[in-house]
Short mmCIF file of C-alpha atoms and ligand atoms in Angstrom, two decimals:
data_model
loop_
_atom_site.label_atom_id
_atom_site.label_comp_id
_atom_site.label_asym_id
_atom_site.label_seq_id
_atom_site.Cartn_x
_atom_site.Cartn_y
_atom_site.Cartn_z
CA MET Z 162 -28.73 16.29 -1.03
CA GLU Z 163 -25.17 15.07 -0.90
CA CYS Z 164 -23.99 15.74 -5.07
CA GLU Z 165 -20.82 14.99 -4.98
CA ALA Z 166 -20.41 10.79 -6.45
CA ARG Z 167 -18.25 8.31 -4.36
CA ASP Z 168 -16.30 4.96 -5.76
CA VAL Z 169 -18.76 2.78 -4.04
CA ILE Z 170 -22.06 2.08 -1.43
CA ILE Z 171 -22.07 -1.00 0.20
CA MET Z 172 -25.90 -1.84 0.93
CA GLY Z 173 -26.64 -3.81 3.77
CA THR Z 174 -24.50 -4.48 7.04
CA GLY Z 175 -25.05 -9.02 7.18
CA PRO Z 176 -21.07 -11.27 6.95
CA ALA Z 177 -21.60 -10.44 2.67
CA GLY Z 178 -21.51 -6.18 2.80
CA TYR Z 179 -19.73 -5.92 6.49
CA THR Z 180 -16.95 -8.07 3.77
CA ALA Z 181 -17.44 -6.31 0.92
CA ALA Z 182 -16.46 -2.68 3.10
CA ILE Z 183 -13.61 -4.59 4.64
CA TYR Z 184 -11.96 -4.53 0.98
CA MET Z 185 -12.91 -1.43 -0.23
CA GLY Z 186 -11.27 -0.08 2.57
CA ARG Z 187 -8.26 -1.61 2.21
CA ALA Z 188 -8.13 -0.86 -1.13
CA ASN Z 189 -8.19 3.30 -0.05
CA LEU Z 190 -12.03 3.37 -1.74
CA LYS Z 191 -13.54 4.26 1.68
CA PRO Z 192 -16.63 2.35 1.00
CA LEU Z 193 -20.06 4.31 2.33
CA VAL Z 194 -22.47 1.59 3.73
CA ILE Z 195 -26.47 2.12 4.25
CA GLU Z 196 -27.14 -0.70 7.52
CA GLY Z 197 -30.58 -1.01 6.79
CA TYR Z 198 -33.28 -1.38 9.55
CA GLN Z 199 -31.26 -4.54 10.54
CA PRO Z 200 -27.42 -3.45 11.42
CA GLY Z 201 -25.52 -6.70 11.20
CA GLY Z 202 -27.82 -8.17 9.67
CA GLN Z 203 -29.65 -11.54 10.43
CA LEU Z 204 -26.75 -13.47 12.52
CA MET Z 205 -28.00 -10.90 14.87
CA ILE Z 206 -31.00 -12.83 15.87
CA THR Z 207 -29.31 -16.12 16.32
CA THR Z 208 -26.92 -18.45 19.64
CA GLU Z 209 -24.10 -19.91 19.13
CA ILE Z 210 -22.33 -20.02 15.04
CA GLU Z 211 -20.61 -23.23 14.85
CA ASN Z 212 -19.48 -23.70 11.04
CA PHE Z 213 -17.81 -20.55 11.01
CA PRO Z 214 -13.31 -20.63 10.03
CA GLY Z 215 -11.80 -19.98 12.10
CA PHE Z 216 -13.67 -20.33 16.05
CA PRO Z 217 -13.47 -23.89 16.66
CA GLU Z 218 -15.47 -23.21 19.86
CA GLY Z 219 -18.07 -21.56 18.33
CA ILE Z 220 -18.79 -17.88 18.23
CA ARG Z 221 -22.44 -16.27 19.27
CA GLY Z 222 -24.33 -14.35 15.84
CA PRO Z 223 -23.82 -10.95 17.49
CA GLU Z 224 -20.40 -10.68 18.57
CA LEU Z 225 -18.90 -12.53 14.93
CA MET Z 226 -21.24 -9.48 13.35
CA ALA Z 227 -19.53 -6.84 15.91
CA ARG Z 228 -16.09 -7.84 14.38
CA MET Z 229 -17.38 -8.02 11.48
CA ARG Z 230 -18.25 -4.27 11.69
CA GLN Z 231 -14.97 -3.25 13.66
CA GLN Z 232 -13.20 -4.60 11.25
CA ALA Z 233 -14.28 -2.71 8.43
CA ALA Z 234 -14.80 0.28 10.47
CA LYS Z 235 -10.67 0.29 11.67
CA PHE Z 236 -10.45 -0.15 6.94
CA ASP Z 237 -12.50 3.63 7.23
CA ALA Z 238 -15.81 2.72 5.70
CA GLU Z 239 -18.12 4.94 6.78
CA PHE Z 240 -21.90 3.29 8.56
CA VAL Z 241 -25.33 5.31 7.64
CA ASN Z 242 -28.00 4.61 8.92
CA GLY Z 243 -31.33 3.78 7.63
CA SER Z 244 -32.32 1.89 4.21
CA VAL Z 245 -32.56 2.84 0.74
CA THR Z 246 -35.69 3.68 -0.35
CA GLU Z 247 -35.10 4.04 -4.59
CA VAL Z 248 -32.15 3.64 -6.53
CA ASP Z 249 -31.82 5.06 -9.88
CA LEU Z 250 -29.64 3.34 -11.89
CA SER Z 251 -30.58 4.66 -15.16
CA ARG Z 252 -27.65 6.02 -15.98
CA ASN Z 253 -23.56 5.91 -13.87
CA PRO Z 254 -23.44 7.44 -11.30
CA PHE Z 255 -26.14 5.57 -9.94
CA CYS Z 256 -28.58 7.86 -8.27
CA ILE Z 257 -30.15 5.89 -3.89
CA SER Z 258 -32.33 6.69 -2.03
CA LEU Z 259 -32.32 6.72 1.99
CA GLU Z 260 -35.90 6.62 3.94
CA ASP Z 261 -34.56 10.24 5.65
CA GLY Z 262 -34.90 11.99 2.18
CA ARG Z 263 -31.45 11.79 1.54
CA GLU Z 264 -30.17 11.21 -2.27
CA LEU Z 265 -26.26 9.79 -2.37
CA PHE Z 266 -24.77 9.37 -5.54
CA THR Z 267 -22.16 6.60 -6.38
CA ARG Z 268 -19.98 5.00 -9.61
CA SER Z 269 -20.56 1.40 -8.13
CA LEU Z 270 -22.71 0.27 -5.86
CA ILE Z 271 -22.39 -3.58 -3.87
CA VAL Z 272 -25.62 -4.56 -3.09
CA ALA Z 273 -25.71 -7.32 0.06
CA THR Z 274 -29.42 -6.92 1.19
CA GLY Z 275 -30.09 -10.56 2.46
CA ALA Z 276 -33.40 -12.68 2.86
CA ASN Z 277 -35.28 -12.82 5.05
CA ALA Z 278 -37.97 -16.03 6.93
CA LYS Z 279 -41.57 -16.60 4.81
CA TRP Z 280 -44.48 -15.43 7.06
CA LEU Z 281 -47.70 -17.04 6.87
CA GLY Z 282 -49.67 -13.44 7.24
CA ILE Z 283 -52.30 -14.68 9.19
CA GLU Z 284 -53.18 -12.38 11.72
CA SER Z 285 -52.69 -14.73 15.34
CA GLU Z 286 -49.12 -15.94 13.34
CA ASP Z 287 -48.26 -12.16 14.27
CA ARG Z 288 -49.95 -11.49 17.26
CA TYR Z 289 -48.04 -15.03 18.59
CA ARG Z 290 -44.89 -13.92 17.32
CA GLY Z 291 -41.89 -14.38 19.84
CA LYS Z 292 -44.59 -15.52 22.12
CA GLY Z 293 -44.99 -19.43 20.70
CA VAL Z 294 -44.49 -19.03 16.91
CA SER Z 295 -40.96 -18.36 15.09
CA ALA Z 296 -38.78 -19.03 12.51
CA CYS Z 297 -36.32 -19.86 13.80
CA ALA Z 298 -35.39 -23.09 15.18
CA THR Z 299 -31.61 -22.18 15.95
CA CYS Z 300 -32.87 -19.20 17.77
CA ASP Z 301 -35.77 -20.49 19.55
CA GLY Z 302 -35.98 -24.16 20.02
CA PHE Z 303 -33.88 -23.21 23.31
CA PHE Z 304 -37.13 -22.20 25.47
CA PHE Z 305 -38.98 -25.50 24.42
CA ARG Z 306 -37.46 -27.70 26.74
CA ASP Z 307 -39.56 -30.87 27.05
CA SER Z 308 -42.46 -28.63 24.55
CA GLN Z 309 -45.11 -29.51 21.49
CA VAL Z 310 -43.80 -27.96 18.84
CA PHE Z 311 -44.97 -28.08 14.81
CA VAL Z 312 -43.04 -27.79 12.27
CA VAL Z 313 -44.84 -25.13 9.16
CA GLY Z 314 -43.45 -26.31 5.91
CA GLY Z 315 -41.96 -29.45 3.09
CA GLY Z 316 -38.92 -28.30 1.47
CA ASP Z 317 -35.15 -29.16 3.54
CA THR Z 318 -35.61 -26.17 6.27
CA ALA Z 319 -39.22 -27.70 7.58
CA MET Z 320 -37.01 -30.74 7.94
CA GLU Z 321 -33.98 -29.08 9.45
CA GLU Z 322 -36.21 -27.49 11.57
CA ALA Z 323 -38.11 -30.72 12.96
CA LEU Z 324 -35.21 -32.59 13.67
CA TYR Z 325 -32.40 -29.92 15.39
CA LEU Z 326 -36.33 -28.96 18.00
CA THR Z 327 -36.48 -32.47 18.98
CA LYS Z 328 -32.94 -32.08 20.89
CA PHE Z 329 -35.04 -30.22 23.23
CA ALA Z 330 -38.83 -30.59 22.53
CA SER Z 331 -40.76 -34.35 23.97
CA HIS Z 332 -42.44 -34.19 20.18
CA VAL Z 333 -42.34 -32.35 16.73
CA THR Z 334 -45.12 -32.31 14.69
CA LEU Z 335 -44.53 -31.34 10.71
CA VAL Z 336 -47.71 -30.07 9.03
CA HIS Z 337 -47.57 -30.18 5.36
CA ARG Z 338 -50.36 -28.96 2.30
CA ARG Z 339 -49.09 -31.04 0.24
CA GLU Z 340 -48.59 -34.99 -0.17
CA GLU Z 341 -45.36 -35.56 -0.32
CA PHE Z 342 -42.52 -33.58 0.40
CA ARG Z 343 -40.71 -32.38 -1.76
CA SER Z 344 -37.51 -32.37 1.08
CA SER Z 345 -34.22 -34.15 -0.58
CA LYS Z 346 -33.73 -38.38 0.45
CA ILE Z 347 -31.99 -38.35 3.06
CA MET Z 348 -33.55 -35.44 4.51
CA SER Z 349 -36.63 -36.85 4.06
CA LEU Z 350 -35.06 -40.24 5.77
CA ARG Z 351 -33.86 -39.24 8.59
CA VAL Z 352 -36.79 -37.36 10.13
CA SER Z 353 -39.36 -41.02 9.28
CA LYS Z 354 -36.41 -42.24 11.49
CA ASN Z 355 -36.62 -40.22 14.07
CA PRO Z 356 -39.39 -41.05 16.89
CA LYS Z 357 -39.83 -37.71 17.90
CA ILE Z 358 -41.18 -36.54 14.55
CA SER Z 359 -44.36 -37.26 13.50
CA MET Z 360 -45.89 -35.78 9.60
CA MET Z 361 -49.56 -34.86 9.19
CA LEU Z 362 -49.93 -33.89 5.54
CA ASN Z 363 -52.91 -32.47 4.01
CA GLU Z 364 -52.76 -30.12 6.00
CA VAL Z 365 -52.60 -26.06 6.13
CA VAL Z 366 -52.28 -23.41 9.05
CA ASP Z 367 -55.57 -21.95 9.71
CA GLU Z 368 -54.88 -19.96 12.65
CA ILE Z 369 -52.37 -19.92 15.60
CA LEU Z 370 -54.05 -20.78 19.41
CA GLY Z 371 -53.59 -19.57 22.45
CA ASP Z 372 -54.42 -17.73 25.54
CA GLY Z 373 -53.16 -14.08 25.32
CA ILE Z 374 -50.48 -14.58 26.28
CA LYS Z 375 -48.82 -17.56 24.34
CA VAL Z 376 -48.95 -19.97 21.84
CA THR Z 377 -51.41 -23.23 23.15
CA GLY Z 378 -52.49 -25.12 19.92
CA ILE Z 379 -52.54 -25.15 16.45
CA ARG Z 380 -55.93 -25.56 13.91
CA LEU Z 381 -55.57 -27.18 10.70
CA LYS Z 382 -58.16 -27.22 8.10
CA ASN Z 383 -57.29 -30.66 5.43
CA VAL Z 384 -57.05 -29.65 2.71
CA LYS Z 385 -59.23 -32.22 0.75
CA SER Z 386 -61.89 -32.46 2.87
CA GLY Z 387 -62.17 -29.51 3.99
CA GLU Z 388 -61.97 -30.33 7.86
CA LEU Z 389 -61.05 -28.77 10.59
CA SER Z 390 -59.21 -30.30 13.96
CA GLU Z 391 -57.74 -28.42 16.95
CA HIS Z 392 -54.60 -29.82 18.17
CA PRO Z 393 -52.71 -28.11 21.51
CA CYS Z 394 -48.87 -27.41 21.54
CA ASP Z 395 -46.41 -24.69 22.68
CA GLY Z 396 -44.37 -23.45 19.60
CA VAL Z 397 -45.08 -23.31 16.06
CA PHE Z 398 -42.18 -23.36 13.73
CA MET Z 399 -42.60 -21.49 10.24
CA ALA Z 400 -40.38 -23.23 7.77
CA ILE Z 401 -41.75 -22.45 4.81
CA GLY Z 402 -38.35 -20.32 2.87
CA HIS Z 403 -37.26 -16.79 3.14
CA ALA Z 404 -37.60 -14.30 0.44
CA PRO Z 405 -34.86 -11.87 -1.22
CA ASN Z 406 -34.18 -8.36 -0.22
CA ALA Z 407 -34.39 -7.20 -3.69
CA ALA Z 408 -38.32 -6.00 -4.60
CA LEU Z 409 -36.25 -2.71 -5.22
CA PHE Z 410 -35.03 -3.25 -7.68
CA GLN Z 411 -37.62 -4.96 -9.28
CA GLY Z 412 -37.24 -3.34 -13.30
CA GLN Z 413 -33.76 -2.26 -12.99
CA LEU Z 414 -31.85 -5.92 -12.60
CA ASP Z 415 -32.73 -9.11 -13.40
CA LEU Z 416 -34.76 -11.24 -11.32
CA ASP Z 417 -34.96 -14.96 -11.29
CA ASP Z 418 -38.21 -16.71 -10.78
CA TYR Z 419 -37.93 -16.23 -6.67
CA GLY Z 420 -36.93 -12.54 -7.29
CA TYR Z 421 -33.24 -13.12 -5.82
CA ILE Z 422 -30.35 -11.19 -8.05
CA LYS Z 423 -29.19 -12.87 -11.37
CA THR Z 424 -25.57 -12.58 -11.71
CA LYS Z 425 -23.62 -13.75 -13.97
CA LYS Z 426 -21.77 -17.45 -13.40
CA SER Z 427 -18.38 -17.35 -11.85
CA SER Z 428 -18.78 -13.44 -11.01
CA THR Z 429 -20.85 -11.19 -9.00
CA GLU Z 430 -21.87 -8.71 -12.06
CA THR Z 431 -25.30 -7.62 -12.35
CA THR Z 432 -27.39 -6.94 -15.52
CA VAL Z 433 -25.95 -3.54 -15.05
CA GLN Z 434 -22.54 -2.59 -16.04
CA GLY Z 435 -21.09 -1.05 -11.96
CA VAL Z 436 -23.72 -3.57 -10.24
CA PHE Z 437 -22.87 -6.61 -7.73
CA ALA Z 438 -24.74 -8.43 -5.83
CA CYS Z 439 -23.86 -10.85 -3.52
CA GLY Z 440 -24.40 -12.26 -0.27
CA ASP Z 441 -28.52 -13.85 -0.03
CA VAL Z 442 -29.82 -11.78 -1.81
CA GLN Z 443 -28.30 -13.28 -4.58
CA ASP Z 444 -28.34 -16.88 -3.48
CA TYR Z 445 -30.84 -19.28 -3.35
CA THR Z 446 -29.06 -22.23 -2.89
CA TYR Z 447 -26.26 -22.37 0.09
CA ARG Z 448 -27.41 -19.11 2.06
CA GLN Z 449 -24.65 -18.86 4.34
CA ALA Z 450 -23.15 -16.87 6.25
CA VAL Z 451 -19.83 -17.72 5.01
CA THR Z 452 -20.50 -18.62 1.11
CA ALA Z 453 -21.52 -14.42 1.58
CA VAL Z 454 -18.80 -13.63 2.88
CA GLY Z 455 -17.33 -15.10 -0.33
CA THR Z 456 -19.28 -13.53 -2.47
CA GLY Z 457 -18.86 -10.01 -0.86
CA CYS Z 458 -15.69 -10.84 -1.10
CA MET Z 459 -15.98 -11.20 -5.06
CA ALA Z 460 -18.41 -8.49 -5.04
CA ALA Z 461 -15.58 -6.15 -4.05
CA VAL Z 462 -12.92 -7.02 -5.73
CA ASP Z 463 -15.76 -7.14 -9.05
CA ALA Z 464 -16.61 -3.54 -8.46
CA GLU Z 465 -12.77 -2.68 -7.79
CA ARG Z 466 -11.75 -4.02 -10.99
CA PHE Z 467 -14.71 -1.85 -12.68
CA LEU Z 468 -14.12 1.77 -11.02
CA GLU Z 469 -10.53 0.84 -12.75
CA SER Z 470 -11.86 0.18 -16.44
CA ILE Z 471 -13.72 4.14 -15.69
CA ARG Z 472 -10.96 6.02 -14.36
C1 FAD O 540 -31.52 -18.06 12.53
C2 FAD O 540 -30.70 -17.84 11.73
C3 FAD O 540 -29.70 -18.65 12.18
C4 FAD O 540 -28.66 -18.57 11.19
N1 FAD O 540 -27.33 -19.74 11.50
C5 FAD O 540 -26.04 -19.87 10.84
C6 FAD O 540 -24.70 -20.51 10.76
O1 FAD O 540 -25.31 -20.86 11.74
N2 FAD O 540 -24.09 -20.94 9.78
C7 FAD O 540 -24.50 -20.62 8.97
O2 FAD O 540 -23.14 -19.95 7.97
N3 FAD O 540 -25.30 -19.01 8.91
C8 FAD O 540 -26.56 -19.22 9.17
N4 FAD O 540 -27.39 -18.41 9.05
C9 FAD O 540 -26.67 -17.96 7.72
C10 FAD O 540 -26.82 -16.77 7.21
O3 FAD O 540 -27.46 -15.68 8.98
C11 FAD O 540 -26.81 -15.61 6.34
O4 FAD O 540 -26.64 -16.62 5.15
C12 FAD O 540 -26.89 -14.75 5.82
O5 FAD O 540 -27.00 -13.48 7.19
C13 FAD O 540 -26.20 -13.99 5.35
O6 FAD O 540 -25.46 -13.01 5.15
P1 FAD O 540 -26.20 -11.67 3.72
O7 FAD O 540 -24.68 -10.08 4.75
O8 FAD O 540 -26.24 -11.80 2.49
O9 FAD O 540 -27.20 -11.03 4.07
P2 FAD O 540 -27.74 -10.55 5.49
O10 FAD O 540 -27.58 -10.82 6.72
O11 FAD O 540 -29.11 -11.03 5.67
O12 FAD O 540 -27.91 -8.72 5.44
C14 FAD O 540 -28.54 -8.00 5.08
C15 FAD O 540 -28.27 -7.18 5.48
O13 FAD O 540 -29.26 -6.05 4.10
C16 FAD O 540 -29.53 -5.01 4.80
N5 FAD O 540 -30.75 -4.56 4.62
C17 FAD O 540 -31.58 -4.96 3.70
N6 FAD O 540 -32.53 -4.31 3.47
C18 FAD O 540 -31.71 -2.85 2.45
C19 FAD O 540 -33.05 -1.94 2.02
N7 FAD O 540 -33.37 -1.50 1.06
N8 FAD O 540 -31.52 -0.73 2.94
C20 FAD O 540 -30.24 -0.79 2.63
N9 FAD O 540 -29.52 -1.80 3.87
C21 FAD O 540 -30.66 -3.15 4.04
C22 FAD O 540 -29.92 -4.97 6.62
O14 FAD O 540 -29.90 -4.17 6.98
C23 FAD O 540 -28.85 -6.20 6.14
O15 FAD O 540 -27.55 -5.57 7.36
C24 FAD O 540 -28.14 -18.74 10.06
C25 FAD O 540 -29.40 -17.35 9.20
C26 FAD O 540 -30.81 -17.29 10.71
C27 FAD O 540 -31.70 -16.58 9.61
#
């Protein structure tokens, strides 16, 4: 047990957490950064990132994250393996419990725990994950050259994934459980104009079919008639949204209807003084590396000011 309270603990090592660590480190506050189950965050599973400013030729996700980590380490950020399993924010210093049983204490806490893609939760989806089932067209689209793929979902993410996949696949079928898509007009228009994309509405995934090694098809169920239909395909992409990693804070911080941590307008302050949230865990709208970096910086500045105020 580490009894001495730290100035700041940062939960998460995605773009938001690393940025907060760089700023806190440069402010000489010796941040302790807890890496979580995915050191480097979501960008570790991406290939090329073409929209992060400063890299006109693009940069691979893992390389960008390695550079951010290096920059944080240069300013004396200390990294700890493992995840936080429990927090007690009822009094300051806050108590942070790690999965190995250690308890850490801190005067300020920066939550940068990100978000994850949602899955349908059916067994065949799990069995064929990485063998034709994916939640990331950017990462896996390349493997579906001249293939038939299905995209499941009805929002902008599903549209984006479907459009992106047309660069590789011979045909993309969008499956949605409702009569109408909830995507923006512009995205729906782009999709409807693309000759490589067709749509199947009022259908849900009943089963992902395979030969034990890879996906060979998909079985759909019509929500109106209950009729089952089987379709051959090589890949199924889930695009049904994201879930923020904020369950840990239930009952301690205010969360919105989708489970994202609520922050005050133009600030990273949460409903507990001294606790700040940044990146995808508080951002339902933008969910980009560059916005995570921006709010990571804001959280560090907010935490620094908070620490000043209690000295
Ligand atoms: C496939 C894919 C492609 C993408 N491509 C782009 C792109 O081209 N451009 C772009 O701008 N954005 C892109 N994004 C979005 C971008 O990755 C995210 O917006 C960004 O990573 C969010 O950063 P974050 O720091 O908030 O969280 P994340 O990157 O999600 O990192 C969360 C961190 O929190 C840690 N964590 C979670 N729970 C705990 C816990 N209990 N205790 C301690 N730590 C914990 C995790 O280990 C992880 O290190 C892409 C995302 C995906 C999935």
